[in-house]
mmCIF file of C-alpha atoms and ligand atoms in Angstrom:
data_model
loop_
_atom_site.group_PDB
_atom_site.id
_atom_site.type_symbol
_atom_site.label_atom_id
_atom_site.label_comp_id
_atom_site.label_asym_id
_atom_site.label_seq_id
_atom_site.Cartn_x
_atom_site.Cartn_y
_atom_site.Cartn_z
ATOM 1 C CA MET A 1 98.293 133.685 171.184
ATOM 2 C CA VAL A 2 98.619 134.337 167.486
ATOM 3 C CA ASN A 3 99.449 137.862 166.310
ATOM 4 C CA GLU A 4 99.023 138.442 162.600
ATOM 5 C CA ILE A 5 100.941 141.667 161.880
ATOM 6 C CA LYS A 6 99.746 143.790 158.959
ATOM 7 C CA ASN A 7 101.411 146.866 157.536
ATOM 8 C CA TYR A 8 98.393 147.987 155.498
ATOM 9 C CA SER A 9 97.996 151.686 154.842
ATOM 10 C CA GLY A 10 95.015 153.594 153.538
ATOM 11 C CA LEU A 11 91.306 153.725 154.231
ATOM 12 C CA TYR A 12 89.793 150.308 154.885
ATOM 13 C CA SER A 13 86.422 149.169 156.020
ATOM 14 C CA TYR A 14 85.169 145.841 157.309
ATOM 15 C CA LYS A 15 81.619 144.702 156.764
ATOM 16 C CA ASP A 16 79.815 141.343 156.554
ATOM 17 C CA SER A 17 83.116 139.443 156.918
ATOM 18 C CA GLY A 18 84.639 141.325 153.972
ATOM 19 C CA TRP A 19 87.456 143.875 153.697
ATOM 20 C CA PHE A 20 87.050 146.894 151.466
ATOM 21 C CA ILE A 21 89.255 149.683 150.145
ATOM 22 C CA ASN A 22 87.183 152.590 148.869
ATOM 23 C CA GLY A 23 84.164 150.325 148.632
ATOM 24 C CA THR A 24 85.947 147.629 146.610
ATOM 25 C CA GLN A 25 86.325 144.268 148.281
ATOM 26 C CA ILE A 26 89.846 142.853 148.496
ATOM 27 C CA SER A 27 90.683 139.170 148.367
ATOM 28 C CA GLU A 28 92.802 139.135 151.480
ATOM 29 C CA ASP A 29 91.105 138.478 154.790
ATOM 30 C CA PRO A 30 93.536 139.034 157.669
ATOM 31 C CA LEU A 31 91.052 137.854 160.281
ATOM 32 C CA ALA A 32 90.624 134.555 158.448
ATOM 33 C CA GLN A 33 94.400 134.226 158.156
ATOM 34 C CA ALA A 34 94.859 134.749 161.871
ATOM 35 C CA ALA A 35 92.050 132.299 162.619
ATOM 36 C CA ARG A 36 93.653 129.667 160.348
ATOM 37 C CA THR A 37 96.967 130.038 162.143
ATOM 38 C CA GLY A 38 95.131 129.840 165.446
ATOM 39 C CA ASN A 39 93.477 126.610 164.345
ATOM 40 C CA LYS A 40 96.877 125.057 163.747
ATOM 41 C CA LEU A 41 97.569 125.640 167.425
ATOM 42 C CA LEU A 42 94.344 123.825 168.233
ATOM 43 C CA LYS A 43 95.505 120.863 166.168
ATOM 44 C CA LEU A 44 98.810 120.800 167.999
ATOM 45 C CA ARG A 45 96.967 121.090 171.279
ATOM 46 C CA ALA A 46 95.032 117.943 170.464
ATOM 47 C CA LEU A 47 98.014 116.135 168.987
ATOM 48 C CA LEU A 48 100.264 116.802 171.983
ATOM 49 C CA GLN A 49 97.417 116.471 174.476
ATOM 50 C CA LEU A 50 98.153 119.843 175.957
ATOM 51 C CA ASN A 51 95.828 122.221 177.673
ATOM 52 C CA PHE A 52 95.954 125.902 176.791
ATOM 53 C CA GLU A 53 93.721 128.711 175.593
ATOM 54 C CA ARG A 54 94.059 129.880 172.030
ATOM 55 C CA GLU A 55 93.583 133.509 171.046
ATOM 56 C CA TYR A 56 94.332 135.374 167.867
ATOM 57 C CA LYS A 57 94.643 139.028 166.927
ATOM 58 C CA VAL A 58 95.277 140.979 163.776
ATOM 59 C CA VAL A 59 97.627 143.826 164.620
ATOM 60 C CA PHE A 60 97.747 146.845 162.308
ATOM 61 C CA VAL A 61 100.999 148.701 162.803
ATOM 62 C CA ASN A 62 101.039 151.337 160.068
ATOM 63 C CA PRO A 63 100.226 154.864 161.317
ATOM 64 C CA ASN A 64 98.566 155.619 157.970
ATOM 65 C CA PHE A 65 96.000 152.878 158.373
ATOM 66 C CA ASN A 66 92.363 153.731 159.024
ATOM 67 C CA LEU A 67 89.693 151.159 159.586
ATOM 68 C CA ASN A 68 85.968 151.614 159.622
ATOM 69 C CA ILE A 69 84.582 148.699 161.605
ATOM 70 C CA ALA A 70 81.624 147.996 163.856
ATOM 71 C CA PRO A 71 82.625 147.632 167.540
ATOM 72 C CA GLU A 72 81.234 144.078 167.667
ATOM 73 C CA ASP A 73 83.620 143.016 164.874
ATOM 74 C CA GLU A 74 86.651 144.500 166.541
ATOM 75 C CA LYS A 75 87.251 141.808 169.116
ATOM 76 C CA ASN A 76 90.273 140.277 167.409
ATOM 77 C CA ILE A 77 91.721 143.472 166.003
ATOM 78 C CA VAL A 78 94.399 145.710 167.461
ATOM 79 C CA GLN A 79 94.622 149.096 165.832
ATOM 80 C CA ARG A 80 97.655 151.318 165.941
ATOM 81 C CA SER A 81 96.146 153.623 168.557
ATOM 82 C CA MET A 82 95.820 150.637 170.907
ATOM 83 C CA LEU A 83 99.207 149.118 170.130
ATOM 84 C CA ARG A 84 101.088 150.587 173.081
ATOM 85 C CA HIS A 85 98.402 149.475 175.502
ATOM 86 C CA TYR A 86 98.267 146.038 173.882
ATOM 87 C CA MET A 87 102.033 145.514 174.187
ATOM 88 C CA LYS A 88 101.907 146.582 177.833
ATOM 89 C CA GLU A 89 99.214 144.010 178.528
ATOM 90 C CA LEU A 90 101.215 141.320 176.714
ATOM 91 C CA ASN A 91 104.203 142.116 178.879
ATOM 92 C CA LYS A 92 102.148 141.596 181.993
ATOM 93 C CA ILE A 93 101.339 137.988 181.116
ATOM 94 C CA HIS A 94 103.027 135.736 183.586
ATOM 95 C CA ILE A 95 104.818 132.659 182.311
ATOM 96 C CA ASP A 96 104.897 129.802 184.751
ATOM 97 C CA ALA A 97 106.582 126.416 184.519
ATOM 98 C CA ARG A 98 103.558 124.857 182.857
ATOM 99 C CA ALA A 99 103.457 127.518 180.143
ATOM 100 C CA ARG A 100 107.166 127.085 179.627
ATOM 101 C CA GLY A 101 106.731 123.336 179.191
ATOM 102 C CA ILE A 102 104.011 123.917 176.616
ATOM 103 C CA SER A 103 106.064 126.404 174.657
ATOM 104 C CA LEU A 104 109.031 124.045 174.544
ATOM 105 C CA LYS A 105 106.819 121.288 173.120
ATOM 106 C CA LEU A 106 105.401 123.664 170.509
ATOM 107 C CA LYS A 107 108.892 124.822 169.624
ATOM 108 C CA ASP A 108 109.642 121.387 168.160
ATOM 109 C CA TYR A 109 107.177 122.272 165.427
ATOM 110 C CA PHE A 110 108.785 125.571 164.458
ATOM 111 C CA ILE A 111 110.062 125.685 160.915
ATOM 112 C CA ASP A 112 112.541 128.085 159.365
ATOM 113 C CA ASP A 113 110.953 131.024 157.638
ATOM 114 C CA PRO A 114 110.262 129.704 154.122
ATOM 115 C CA MET A 115 109.958 133.258 152.837
ATOM 116 C CA ALA A 116 113.552 134.426 153.258
ATOM 117 C CA LEU A 117 114.021 137.567 151.212
ATOM 118 C CA PRO A 118 115.346 136.590 147.800
ATOM 119 C CA GLU A 119 118.552 138.096 146.512
ATOM 120 C CA VAL A 120 117.848 140.167 143.449
ATOM 121 C CA ASP A 121 119.839 139.298 140.378
ATOM 122 C CA ALA A 122 120.924 142.732 139.188
ATOM 123 C CA ALA A 123 121.481 141.478 135.650
ATOM 124 C CA ARG A 124 117.809 140.605 135.348
ATOM 125 C CA VAL A 125 116.467 143.934 136.546
ATOM 126 C CA LYS A 126 115.383 146.283 133.830
ATOM 127 C CA CYS A 127 117.104 149.589 134.443
ATOM 128 C CA GLY A 128 115.920 153.057 133.595
ATOM 129 C CA SER A 129 113.110 155.275 134.776
ATOM 130 C CA TYR A 130 109.552 154.235 134.199
ATOM 131 C CA CYS A 131 106.136 155.862 134.107
ATOM 132 C CA SER A 132 104.294 155.648 137.408
ATOM 133 C CA ARG A 133 100.957 155.499 135.574
ATOM 134 C CA CYS A 134 101.448 152.945 132.776
ATOM 135 C CA GLY A 135 104.833 151.385 133.588
ATOM 136 C CA SER A 136 106.412 152.297 130.228
ATOM 137 C CA PHE A 137 110.181 152.848 130.253
ATOM 138 C CA GLU A 138 109.853 155.445 127.510
ATOM 139 C CA MET A 139 110.275 158.534 129.642
ATOM 140 C CA ASN A 140 111.453 161.642 127.826
ATOM 141 C CA ALA A 141 113.179 164.179 130.026
ATOM 142 C CA ARG A 142 112.607 167.866 129.515
ATOM 143 C CA ASN A 143 113.876 170.618 131.776
ATOM 144 C CA TYR A 144 112.245 169.635 135.012
ATOM 145 C CA ILE A 145 109.765 167.024 133.960
ATOM 146 C CA ALA A 146 109.631 163.697 132.210
ATOM 147 C CA VAL A 147 106.851 162.920 129.771
ATOM 148 C CA CYS A 148 105.768 159.346 129.166
ATOM 149 C CA GLY A 149 105.974 158.293 125.516
ATOM 150 C CA GLY A 150 103.357 155.652 126.209
ATOM 151 C CA CYS A 151 100.532 157.535 127.888
ATOM 152 C CA GLY A 152 101.584 161.174 128.052
ATOM 153 C CA TYR A 153 101.758 161.237 131.825
ATOM 154 C CA LYS A 154 104.003 163.966 133.208
ATOM 155 C CA GLU A 155 106.030 163.690 136.350
ATOM 156 C CA SER A 156 108.677 165.958 137.791
ATOM 157 C CA LEU A 157 112.183 164.553 137.406
ATOM 158 C CA GLU A 158 112.643 164.967 141.129
ATOM 159 C CA LYS A 159 109.687 162.763 141.992
ATOM 160 C CA MET A 160 110.704 160.185 139.413
ATOM 161 C CA PHE A 161 114.175 160.116 140.930
ATOM 162 C CA VAL A 162 112.729 159.672 144.416
ATOM 163 C CA ARG A 163 110.646 156.712 143.217
ATOM 164 C CA GLY A 164 113.855 155.324 141.735
ATOM 165 C CA ILE A 165 115.872 155.492 144.936
ATOM 166 C CA ILE A 166 113.016 153.849 146.842
ATOM 167 C CA ASP A 167 112.932 151.022 144.276
ATOM 168 C CA TYR A 168 116.685 150.669 144.509
ATOM 169 C CA SER A 169 116.745 150.511 148.293
ATOM 170 C CA VAL A 170 113.988 147.879 148.293
ATOM 171 C CA LEU A 171 115.475 145.712 145.533
ATOM 172 C CA PHE A 172 119.093 146.023 146.631
ATOM 173 C CA PHE A 173 118.591 146.223 150.369
ATOM 174 C CA ASN A 174 121.938 144.441 150.791
ATOM 175 C CA GLU A 175 123.932 146.838 148.678
ATOM 176 C CA ARG A 176 125.181 150.339 149.119
ATOM 177 C CA MET A 177 123.552 153.080 147.123
ATOM 178 C CA THR A 178 126.187 155.247 145.502
ATOM 179 C CA THR A 179 126.006 158.016 142.926
ATOM 180 C CA ARG A 180 127.323 155.532 140.405
ATOM 181 C CA SER A 181 124.995 152.651 141.258
ATOM 182 C CA ILE A 182 121.908 154.853 141.210
ATOM 183 C CA ARG A 183 122.888 156.334 137.843
ATOM 184 C CA LEU A 184 123.368 152.862 136.420
ATOM 185 C CA PHE A 185 120.011 151.883 137.822
ATOM 186 C CA LEU A 186 118.024 154.882 136.649
ATOM 187 C CA GLY A 187 119.825 155.788 133.459
ATOM 188 C CA ASP A 188 121.289 159.218 132.698
ATOM 189 C CA ILE A 189 118.044 161.086 132.918
ATOM 190 C CA LEU A 190 119.551 163.534 135.429
ATOM 191 C CA HIS A 191 122.841 165.366 135.446
ATOM 192 C CA ILE A 192 125.327 164.000 137.956
ATOM 193 C CA ARG A 193 125.138 167.241 139.938
ATOM 194 C CA SER A 194 121.367 166.867 140.293
ATOM 195 C CA VAL A 195 121.809 163.234 141.314
ATOM 196 C CA ARG A 196 124.186 164.280 144.107
ATOM 197 C CA ARG A 197 121.934 167.117 145.220
ATOM 198 C CA LEU A 198 118.859 164.883 145.391
ATOM 199 C CA LEU A 199 120.720 162.042 147.113
ATOM 200 C CA ASN A 200 121.804 164.533 149.774
ATOM 201 C CA LYS A 201 118.261 165.794 150.086
ATOM 202 C CA TYR A 202 116.446 162.459 150.468
ATOM 203 C CA CYS A 203 119.164 160.279 151.966
ATOM 204 C CA VAL A 204 121.679 160.285 154.760
ATOM 205 C CA LYS A 205 125.216 160.504 153.441
ATOM 206 C CA VAL A 206 127.708 158.051 154.895
ATOM 207 C CA GLY A 207 131.469 158.186 154.454
ATOM 208 C CA GLN A 208 133.641 160.441 152.341
ATOM 209 C CA GLY A 209 135.214 160.556 148.920
ATOM 210 C CA LYS A 210 135.181 157.347 146.923
ATOM 211 C CA SER A 211 133.566 155.311 149.674
ATOM 212 C CA THR A 212 130.574 157.640 150.025
ATOM 213 C CA TYR A 213 127.203 155.963 149.999
ATOM 214 C CA TYR A 214 123.665 156.963 150.836
ATOM 215 C CA ILE A 215 120.917 155.531 153.014
ATOM 216 C CA ILE A 216 117.401 156.545 152.131
ATOM 217 C CA LYS A 217 115.621 158.380 154.945
ATOM 218 C CA ASN A 218 112.294 156.640 154.435
ATOM 219 C CA GLN A 219 110.758 154.205 151.950
ATOM 220 C CA ASP A 220 107.277 155.701 152.009
ATOM 221 C CA ILE A 221 107.173 158.051 149.039
ATOM 222 C CA ASP A 222 104.554 160.461 150.387
ATOM 223 C CA LYS A 223 106.315 160.829 153.694
ATOM 224 C CA LEU A 224 109.734 161.069 152.106
ATOM 225 C CA LEU A 225 108.632 163.884 149.803
ATOM 226 C CA LEU A 226 106.706 165.715 152.495
ATOM 227 C CA ASP A 227 109.442 165.517 155.130
ATOM 228 C CA ASN A 228 112.014 166.862 152.706
ATOM 229 C CA ASN A 229 110.068 169.823 151.405
ATOM 230 C CA TYR A 230 109.286 168.496 147.969
ATOM 231 C CA ILE A 231 107.319 171.101 146.056
ATOM 232 C CA SER A 232 105.537 170.193 142.863
ATOM 233 C CA ARG A 233 105.996 173.392 140.895
ATOM 234 C CA TYR A 234 104.931 172.278 137.514
ATOM 235 C CA GLY A 235 101.202 172.719 137.318
ATOM 236 C CA SER A 236 98.314 170.599 138.402
ATOM 237 C CA ASN A 237 98.776 168.007 135.666
ATOM 238 C CA THR A 238 102.230 167.187 136.920
ATOM 239 C CA HIS A 239 102.890 165.178 140.047
HETATM 240 ZN ZN1 ZN B 1 102.825 156.229 130.897
#
């Protein structure tokens, strides 16, 4: 049994063997990926002269994922709403001595995960706040908003800061986020008092005094803002 786990979010549709977001086809095909992996099991089955059934599923785990798909195409797909049921059924599968023997033989072919998360070289990361529309680092802070020098896009300083702490916690997942490290990372666009206030709002504070650090509550920006009562107060052009 091959389970291809996908953390997609958004509105997807599947039609004529293609995957679409808002009507635009994407290059990735999770069903084909799962089938390819499943076919490797078939090769091993032949090579080792074993006898077992091969199945594959694509499992979508993100609660913000919606898929429009015809029932006849859904055979190898597990959507979030079915996940609990699916796991229950998996747990019911009985493993006998024969299955154990097969899994031990297959285990010889396991390889270490070639995609270990790379360490990020802090010296090579460009610091500062950037525009979420055009990527320019030329953000000019006003009272509560930053205006992009490249494209004119406006964003509240609070939201820009929140994007920054998400970036930091993804890039430096091994390191502690402190008032100092986040200021170095984002530049002095916010006063230190605002930095502390926002860290306390969007993160969990750990420790006291000099050893204080912060753990972000959530890495999904929409959820993080929503759960922590972010209010965009600066007009409809500002986000
Ligand atoms: Zn811009």
